[in-house]
């Protein structure tokens, strides 16, 4: 398994909280399927089918927030309510008023909810108590916030902070493009976004397109700054660094995939992938932080 998107947080290193303590803390909100009249249910699920709520490999912890959501579009509710309102108007000789219509929609929603389709989703979180990382595999900060809020609710006084660096990612990425020089251990790939800082909000995006240094410098001279930059780290992992310090589109390259040869079963493969991922991503994040001037301390 490999995380695709990294929303990164900081814990003290080392963090002394044990897997057993975390298991106990999460158990009060373990995931159970939604009842017939629930629109949404969230809770901590088991990362592996026959395991506990905390999966541990080489001191690294893996947890997962499970979500079950009923699909009940407002258009369906409105359609059924409109038909019911027409029947009421025919029976009583006048259309239902605003308050009656609102109550009708609420009754229709309650009736349809048990028959609504359910979709399941998981948001994975990796906790590295050795190096002090907490990483949520989420494309957006809002999705990561759902996990963090429930985690802080479960773990009393969890010493969690957002990752902060000395230099602005936008400023540093723009500098890399302007000088046509990536930091040591990194190469710049063919995807980037340059955005104007003024009222125009003009943007230029390169997608799988070689970056001409002179052309890029002209955009920078015109006032644009780099907000997304595709890079490769140590010839092992490609990714996109964003202005908010999220790492997206994480993809292990062939040199890492080859290390997985010879694994015998699903459990061994899962644990092997997790151990490889956590080891490499911990080094990647440390190098990204260093390239951005190091961590900013309070």
Short mmCIF file of C-alpha atoms in Angstrom, two decimals:
data_model
loop_
_atom_site.label_atom_id
_atom_site.label_comp_id
_atom_site.label_asym_id
_atom_site.label_seq_id
_atom_site.Cartn_x
_atom_site.Cartn_y
_atom_site.Cartn_z
CA UNK A 1 0.00 0.00 0.00
CA UNK A 2 1.16 3.54 -0.78
CA UNK A 3 -0.42 6.82 0.25
CA UNK A 4 -1.27 9.00 -2.76
CA UNK A 5 -1.61 12.36 -0.97
CA UNK A 6 0.17 13.56 2.16
CA UNK A 7 -1.39 16.08 4.54
CA UNK A 8 1.46 16.40 7.02
CA UNK A 9 1.39 17.09 10.77
CA UNK A 10 3.99 17.04 13.52
CA UNK A 11 4.23 15.08 16.77
CA UNK A 12 7.05 15.16 19.34
CA UNK A 13 9.87 12.81 18.34
CA UNK A 14 9.81 10.30 19.86
CA UNK A 15 6.13 10.17 20.77
CA UNK A 16 5.67 7.85 23.74
CA UNK A 17 2.02 6.91 23.10
CA UNK A 18 1.86 3.13 22.58
CA UNK A 19 -0.23 1.21 20.02
CA UNK A 20 -2.14 -0.34 22.92
CA UNK A 21 -3.02 3.09 24.31
CA UNK A 22 -4.11 4.29 20.87
CA UNK A 23 -6.22 1.15 20.35
CA UNK A 24 -8.02 1.77 23.62
CA UNK A 25 -8.58 5.45 22.80
CA UNK A 26 -10.05 4.70 19.37
CA UNK A 27 -12.24 1.81 20.52
CA UNK A 28 -14.93 4.11 21.94
CA UNK A 29 -15.69 5.27 18.39
CA UNK A 30 -15.13 2.06 16.43
CA UNK A 31 -16.92 1.93 13.09
CA UNK A 32 -20.26 0.16 12.87
CA UNK A 33 -22.54 0.12 9.82
CA UNK A 34 -25.09 2.91 9.58
CA UNK A 35 -28.64 2.11 10.65
CA UNK A 36 -31.47 2.35 8.13
CA UNK A 37 -32.39 5.90 9.19
CA UNK A 38 -28.84 7.35 9.37
CA UNK A 39 -27.50 9.53 6.59
CA UNK A 40 -23.85 9.36 7.70
CA UNK A 41 -21.78 7.17 10.01
CA UNK A 42 -18.07 7.55 10.80
CA UNK A 43 -15.75 5.59 13.06
CA UNK A 44 -12.36 3.90 13.34
CA UNK A 45 -12.14 0.71 11.31
CA UNK A 46 -9.66 -2.16 11.17
CA UNK A 47 -6.78 -1.63 8.72
CA UNK A 48 -6.56 -5.41 8.28
CA UNK A 49 -9.58 -7.76 8.26
CA UNK A 50 -8.56 -9.87 11.27
CA UNK A 51 -6.61 -7.27 13.21
CA UNK A 52 -7.26 -4.47 15.65
CA UNK A 53 -7.89 -0.77 15.13
CA UNK A 54 -4.15 -0.04 15.11
CA UNK A 55 -1.90 -1.95 12.71
CA UNK A 56 1.78 -1.83 13.66
CA UNK A 57 4.82 -2.65 11.53
CA UNK A 58 8.34 -1.79 12.69
CA UNK A 59 6.95 0.69 15.29
CA UNK A 60 4.93 2.49 12.59
CA UNK A 61 1.18 2.73 13.21
CA UNK A 62 -1.62 2.64 10.66
CA UNK A 63 -5.22 3.61 11.41
CA UNK A 64 -8.22 4.16 9.15
CA UNK A 65 -11.36 6.27 9.48
CA UNK A 66 -14.32 4.47 7.91
CA UNK A 67 -17.30 6.39 6.53
CA UNK A 68 -20.67 5.18 5.31
CA UNK A 69 -22.83 7.73 3.55
CA UNK A 70 -26.34 7.31 2.16
CA UNK A 71 -26.93 8.69 -1.32
CA UNK A 72 -30.18 10.63 -1.21
CA UNK A 73 -30.04 13.50 -3.73
CA UNK A 74 -32.17 16.55 -3.00
CA UNK A 75 -33.50 16.33 -6.57
CA UNK A 76 -35.09 12.96 -5.75
CA UNK A 77 -36.64 14.30 -2.53
CA UNK A 78 -37.99 17.35 -4.38
CA UNK A 79 -39.44 15.21 -7.16
CA UNK A 80 -41.33 12.92 -4.78
CA UNK A 81 -42.42 15.85 -2.59
CA UNK A 82 -43.73 17.71 -5.65
CA UNK A 83 -45.83 14.70 -6.65
CA UNK A 84 -47.19 14.38 -3.09
CA UNK A 85 -47.99 18.11 -3.01
CA UNK A 86 -49.96 17.78 -6.25
CA UNK A 87 -52.00 14.94 -4.71
CA UNK A 88 -52.65 17.05 -1.60
CA UNK A 89 -53.74 20.02 -3.73
CA UNK A 90 -56.18 17.83 -5.66
CA UNK A 91 -57.59 16.35 -2.46
CA UNK A 92 -57.95 19.56 -0.44
CA UNK A 93 -58.40 22.12 -3.19
CA UNK A 94 -55.34 24.27 -2.44
CA UNK A 95 -51.58 23.84 -2.58
CA UNK A 96 -49.63 23.24 0.63
CA UNK A 97 -47.99 26.36 2.06
CA UNK A 98 -44.31 26.99 2.64
CA UNK A 99 -44.26 25.42 6.13
CA UNK A 100 -46.32 22.42 5.03
CA UNK A 101 -44.03 21.91 2.03
CA UNK A 102 -40.96 21.90 4.25
CA UNK A 103 -42.55 19.30 6.55
CA UNK A 104 -43.54 17.23 3.50
CA UNK A 105 -39.95 17.18 2.24
CA UNK A 106 -38.73 16.08 5.67
CA UNK A 107 -41.26 13.20 5.74
CA UNK A 108 -40.27 12.15 2.22
CA UNK A 109 -36.58 12.15 3.17
CA UNK A 110 -37.32 9.97 6.22
CA UNK A 111 -39.30 7.53 4.04
CA UNK A 112 -36.65 7.28 1.32
CA UNK A 113 -33.59 7.05 3.57
CA UNK A 114 -33.88 3.30 4.41
CA UNK A 115 -33.93 2.53 0.66
CA UNK A 116 -31.04 4.83 -0.26
CA UNK A 117 -27.80 3.40 -1.61
CA UNK A 118 -24.79 3.44 0.71
CA UNK A 119 -21.20 4.20 -0.25
CA UNK A 120 -18.23 3.27 1.92
CA UNK A 121 -15.02 5.25 2.10
CA UNK A 122 -11.78 5.04 4.06
CA UNK A 123 -9.24 7.70 4.98
CA UNK A 124 -5.91 6.24 6.03
CA UNK A 125 -3.55 7.79 8.57
CA UNK A 126 0.05 6.85 9.28
CA UNK A 127 1.62 7.71 12.63
CA UNK A 128 5.41 7.63 12.93
CA UNK A 129 6.14 7.91 16.66
CA UNK A 130 9.88 7.51 16.06
CA UNK A 131 10.37 10.52 13.77
CA UNK A 132 7.30 12.48 14.89
CA UNK A 133 5.20 12.43 11.73
CA UNK A 134 1.44 12.10 11.37
CA UNK A 135 0.28 11.86 7.76
CA UNK A 136 -3.29 11.69 6.45
CA UNK A 137 -3.80 10.27 2.97
CA UNK A 138 -6.28 12.93 1.82
CA UNK A 139 -6.41 15.11 -1.29
CA UNK A 140 -7.90 18.08 0.57
CA UNK A 141 -7.23 19.70 3.97
CA UNK A 142 -10.98 19.49 4.70
CA UNK A 143 -10.95 15.69 4.42
CA UNK A 144 -7.85 15.52 6.64
CA UNK A 145 -9.57 17.80 9.17
CA UNK A 146 -12.34 15.22 9.61
CA UNK A 147 -9.73 12.67 10.68
CA UNK A 148 -7.81 15.08 12.91
CA UNK A 149 -10.93 16.28 14.74
CA UNK A 150 -12.00 12.72 15.60
CA UNK A 151 -8.43 11.77 16.54
CA UNK A 152 -8.07 14.74 18.89
CA UNK A 153 -11.43 13.84 20.40
CA UNK A 154 -10.25 10.28 21.04
CA UNK A 155 -6.71 10.98 22.28
CA UNK A 156 -6.70 13.36 25.23
CA UNK A 157 -4.19 16.22 24.90
CA UNK A 158 -2.60 14.85 21.75
CA UNK A 159 0.43 17.11 21.06
CA UNK A 160 -0.31 17.52 17.35
CA UNK A 161 0.73 20.53 15.28
CA UNK A 162 0.68 21.51 11.62
CA UNK A 163 4.02 21.24 9.86
CA UNK A 164 5.63 24.68 9.51
CA UNK A 165 8.79 25.56 7.61
CA UNK A 166 11.16 28.52 7.62
CA UNK A 167 10.61 29.57 4.01
CA UNK A 168 7.44 29.93 1.92
CA UNK A 169 6.94 26.96 -0.42
CA UNK A 170 5.70 29.38 -3.10
CA UNK A 171 8.80 31.55 -2.84
CA UNK A 172 11.21 28.61 -2.80
CA UNK A 173 9.54 26.75 -5.69
CA UNK A 174 9.56 29.97 -7.73
CA UNK A 175 13.27 30.36 -6.95
CA UNK A 176 13.99 26.80 -8.12
CA UNK A 177 12.30 27.52 -11.44
CA UNK A 178 13.92 30.93 -11.83
CA UNK A 179 17.42 29.55 -11.30
CA UNK A 180 16.60 26.30 -13.14
CA UNK A 181 18.17 24.45 -10.23
CA UNK A 182 16.47 21.94 -7.98
CA UNK A 183 17.71 21.26 -4.44
CA UNK A 184 20.14 18.39 -3.87
CA UNK A 185 18.48 15.00 -4.26
CA UNK A 186 15.54 16.35 -6.27
CA UNK A 187 14.76 16.86 -9.94
CA UNK A 188 12.03 19.07 -11.39
CA UNK A 189 9.51 17.23 -13.58
CA UNK A 190 7.17 18.40 -16.33
CA UNK A 191 4.11 19.59 -14.38
CA UNK A 192 3.84 22.98 -12.74
CA UNK A 193 1.48 25.89 -12.14
CA UNK A 194 2.42 29.56 -12.10
CA UNK A 195 -0.18 31.95 -10.75
CA UNK A 196 -0.35 35.74 -10.64
CA UNK A 197 -0.59 37.32 -7.20
CA UNK A 198 -2.60 40.37 -8.31
CA UNK A 199 -6.30 40.78 -8.98
CA UNK A 200 -6.09 39.08 -12.38
CA UNK A 201 -5.42 35.63 -10.85
CA UNK A 202 -3.94 34.67 -14.23
CA UNK A 203 -2.42 31.19 -14.25
CA UNK A 204 -0.22 29.14 -16.54
CA UNK A 205 -0.19 25.36 -16.21
CA UNK A 206 2.29 22.94 -17.70
CA UNK A 207 1.03 19.35 -17.86
CA UNK A 208 3.49 16.71 -19.05
CA UNK A 209 5.26 19.53 -20.84
CA UNK A 210 8.97 20.30 -20.68
CA UNK A 211 9.66 23.55 -18.83
CA UNK A 212 11.57 26.04 -20.96
CA UNK A 213 13.67 28.04 -18.45
CA UNK A 214 13.47 31.30 -20.40
CA UNK A 215 9.72 31.04 -20.88
CA UNK A 216 9.23 30.28 -17.19
CA UNK A 217 11.43 33.25 -16.21
CA UNK A 218 9.29 35.56 -18.35
CA UNK A 219 6.18 34.44 -16.48
CA UNK A 220 7.95 34.99 -13.15
CA UNK A 221 9.16 38.44 -14.26
CA UNK A 222 5.53 39.26 -15.12
CA UNK A 223 4.55 38.62 -11.50
CA UNK A 224 3.59 34.96 -11.45
CA UNK A 225 4.71 32.58 -8.72
CA UNK A 226 4.89 28.79 -8.56
CA UNK A 227 2.01 27.22 -6.61
CA UNK A 228 2.47 23.57 -7.69
CA UNK A 229 5.62 21.79 -8.80
CA UNK A 230 6.10 18.18 -9.88
CA UNK A 231 9.36 16.69 -8.65
CA UNK A 232 11.19 13.41 -8.21
CA UNK A 233 13.09 12.58 -5.04
CA UNK A 234 16.23 10.44 -5.04
CA UNK A 235 15.10 8.78 -8.31
CA UNK A 236 12.61 6.82 -6.16
CA UNK A 237 9.38 8.80 -5.70
CA UNK A 238 7.62 11.32 -7.92
CA UNK A 239 5.20 13.81 -6.37
CA UNK A 240 3.71 17.29 -6.59
CA UNK A 241 4.59 19.88 -3.93
CA UNK A 242 1.84 22.46 -3.33
CA UNK A 243 1.76 25.96 -1.90
CA UNK A 244 0.08 24.65 1.26
CA UNK A 245 2.94 22.19 1.90
CA UNK A 246 0.83 19.19 0.92
CA UNK A 247 2.53 16.47 -1.13
CA UNK A 248 0.20 15.09 -3.79
CA UNK A 249 0.28 12.52 -6.56
CA UNK A 250 2.82 10.35 -4.73
CA UNK A 251 4.09 7.56 -6.97
CA UNK A 252 6.85 5.08 -6.13
CA UNK A 253 9.08 4.47 -9.13
CA UNK A 254 10.27 1.14 -10.50
CA UNK A 255 13.37 1.05 -8.33
CA UNK A 256 11.12 0.71 -5.26
CA UNK A 257 8.64 -1.70 -6.85
CA UNK A 258 11.46 -4.12 -7.53
CA UNK A 259 12.19 -4.37 -3.79
CA UNK A 260 8.81 -6.07 -3.29
CA UNK A 261 9.69 -9.20 -5.28
CA UNK A 262 9.38 -12.56 -3.56
CA UNK A 263 6.63 -11.69 -1.06
CA UNK A 264 4.50 -14.76 -0.42
CA UNK A 265 1.00 -13.75 0.75
CA UNK A 266 -1.31 -10.74 1.13
CA UNK A 267 -0.40 -10.02 4.77
CA UNK A 268 3.32 -10.12 4.05
CA UNK A 269 2.87 -7.98 0.95
CA UNK A 270 0.78 -5.42 2.89
CA UNK A 271 3.30 -5.20 5.73
CA UNK A 272 6.21 -5.10 3.31
CA UNK A 273 4.64 -2.26 1.32
CA UNK A 274 3.81 -0.36 4.50
CA UNK A 275 7.33 -0.72 5.91
CA UNK A 276 8.88 0.35 2.61
CA UNK A 277 6.49 3.28 2.23
CA UNK A 278 6.98 4.63 5.76
CA UNK A 279 10.75 4.32 5.57
CA UNK A 280 11.02 6.15 2.26
CA UNK A 281 8.36 8.81 2.92
CA UNK A 282 9.92 9.72 6.29
CA UNK A 283 13.18 10.48 4.47
CA UNK A 284 11.37 12.28 1.64
CA UNK A 285 9.49 14.57 4.05
CA UNK A 286 12.66 15.33 6.00
CA UNK A 287 14.43 16.30 2.76
CA UNK A 288 11.49 18.48 1.63
CA UNK A 289 11.53 20.28 4.98
CA UNK A 290 15.30 20.82 4.70
CA UNK A 291 14.90 22.18 1.13
CA UNK A 292 12.39 24.69 2.51
CA UNK A 293 14.81 26.04 5.09
CA UNK A 294 14.06 23.62 7.93
CA UNK A 295 11.22 23.58 10.41
CA UNK A 296 9.89 26.81 11.90
CA UNK A 297 9.82 26.52 15.67
CA UNK A 298 7.30 28.30 17.85
#
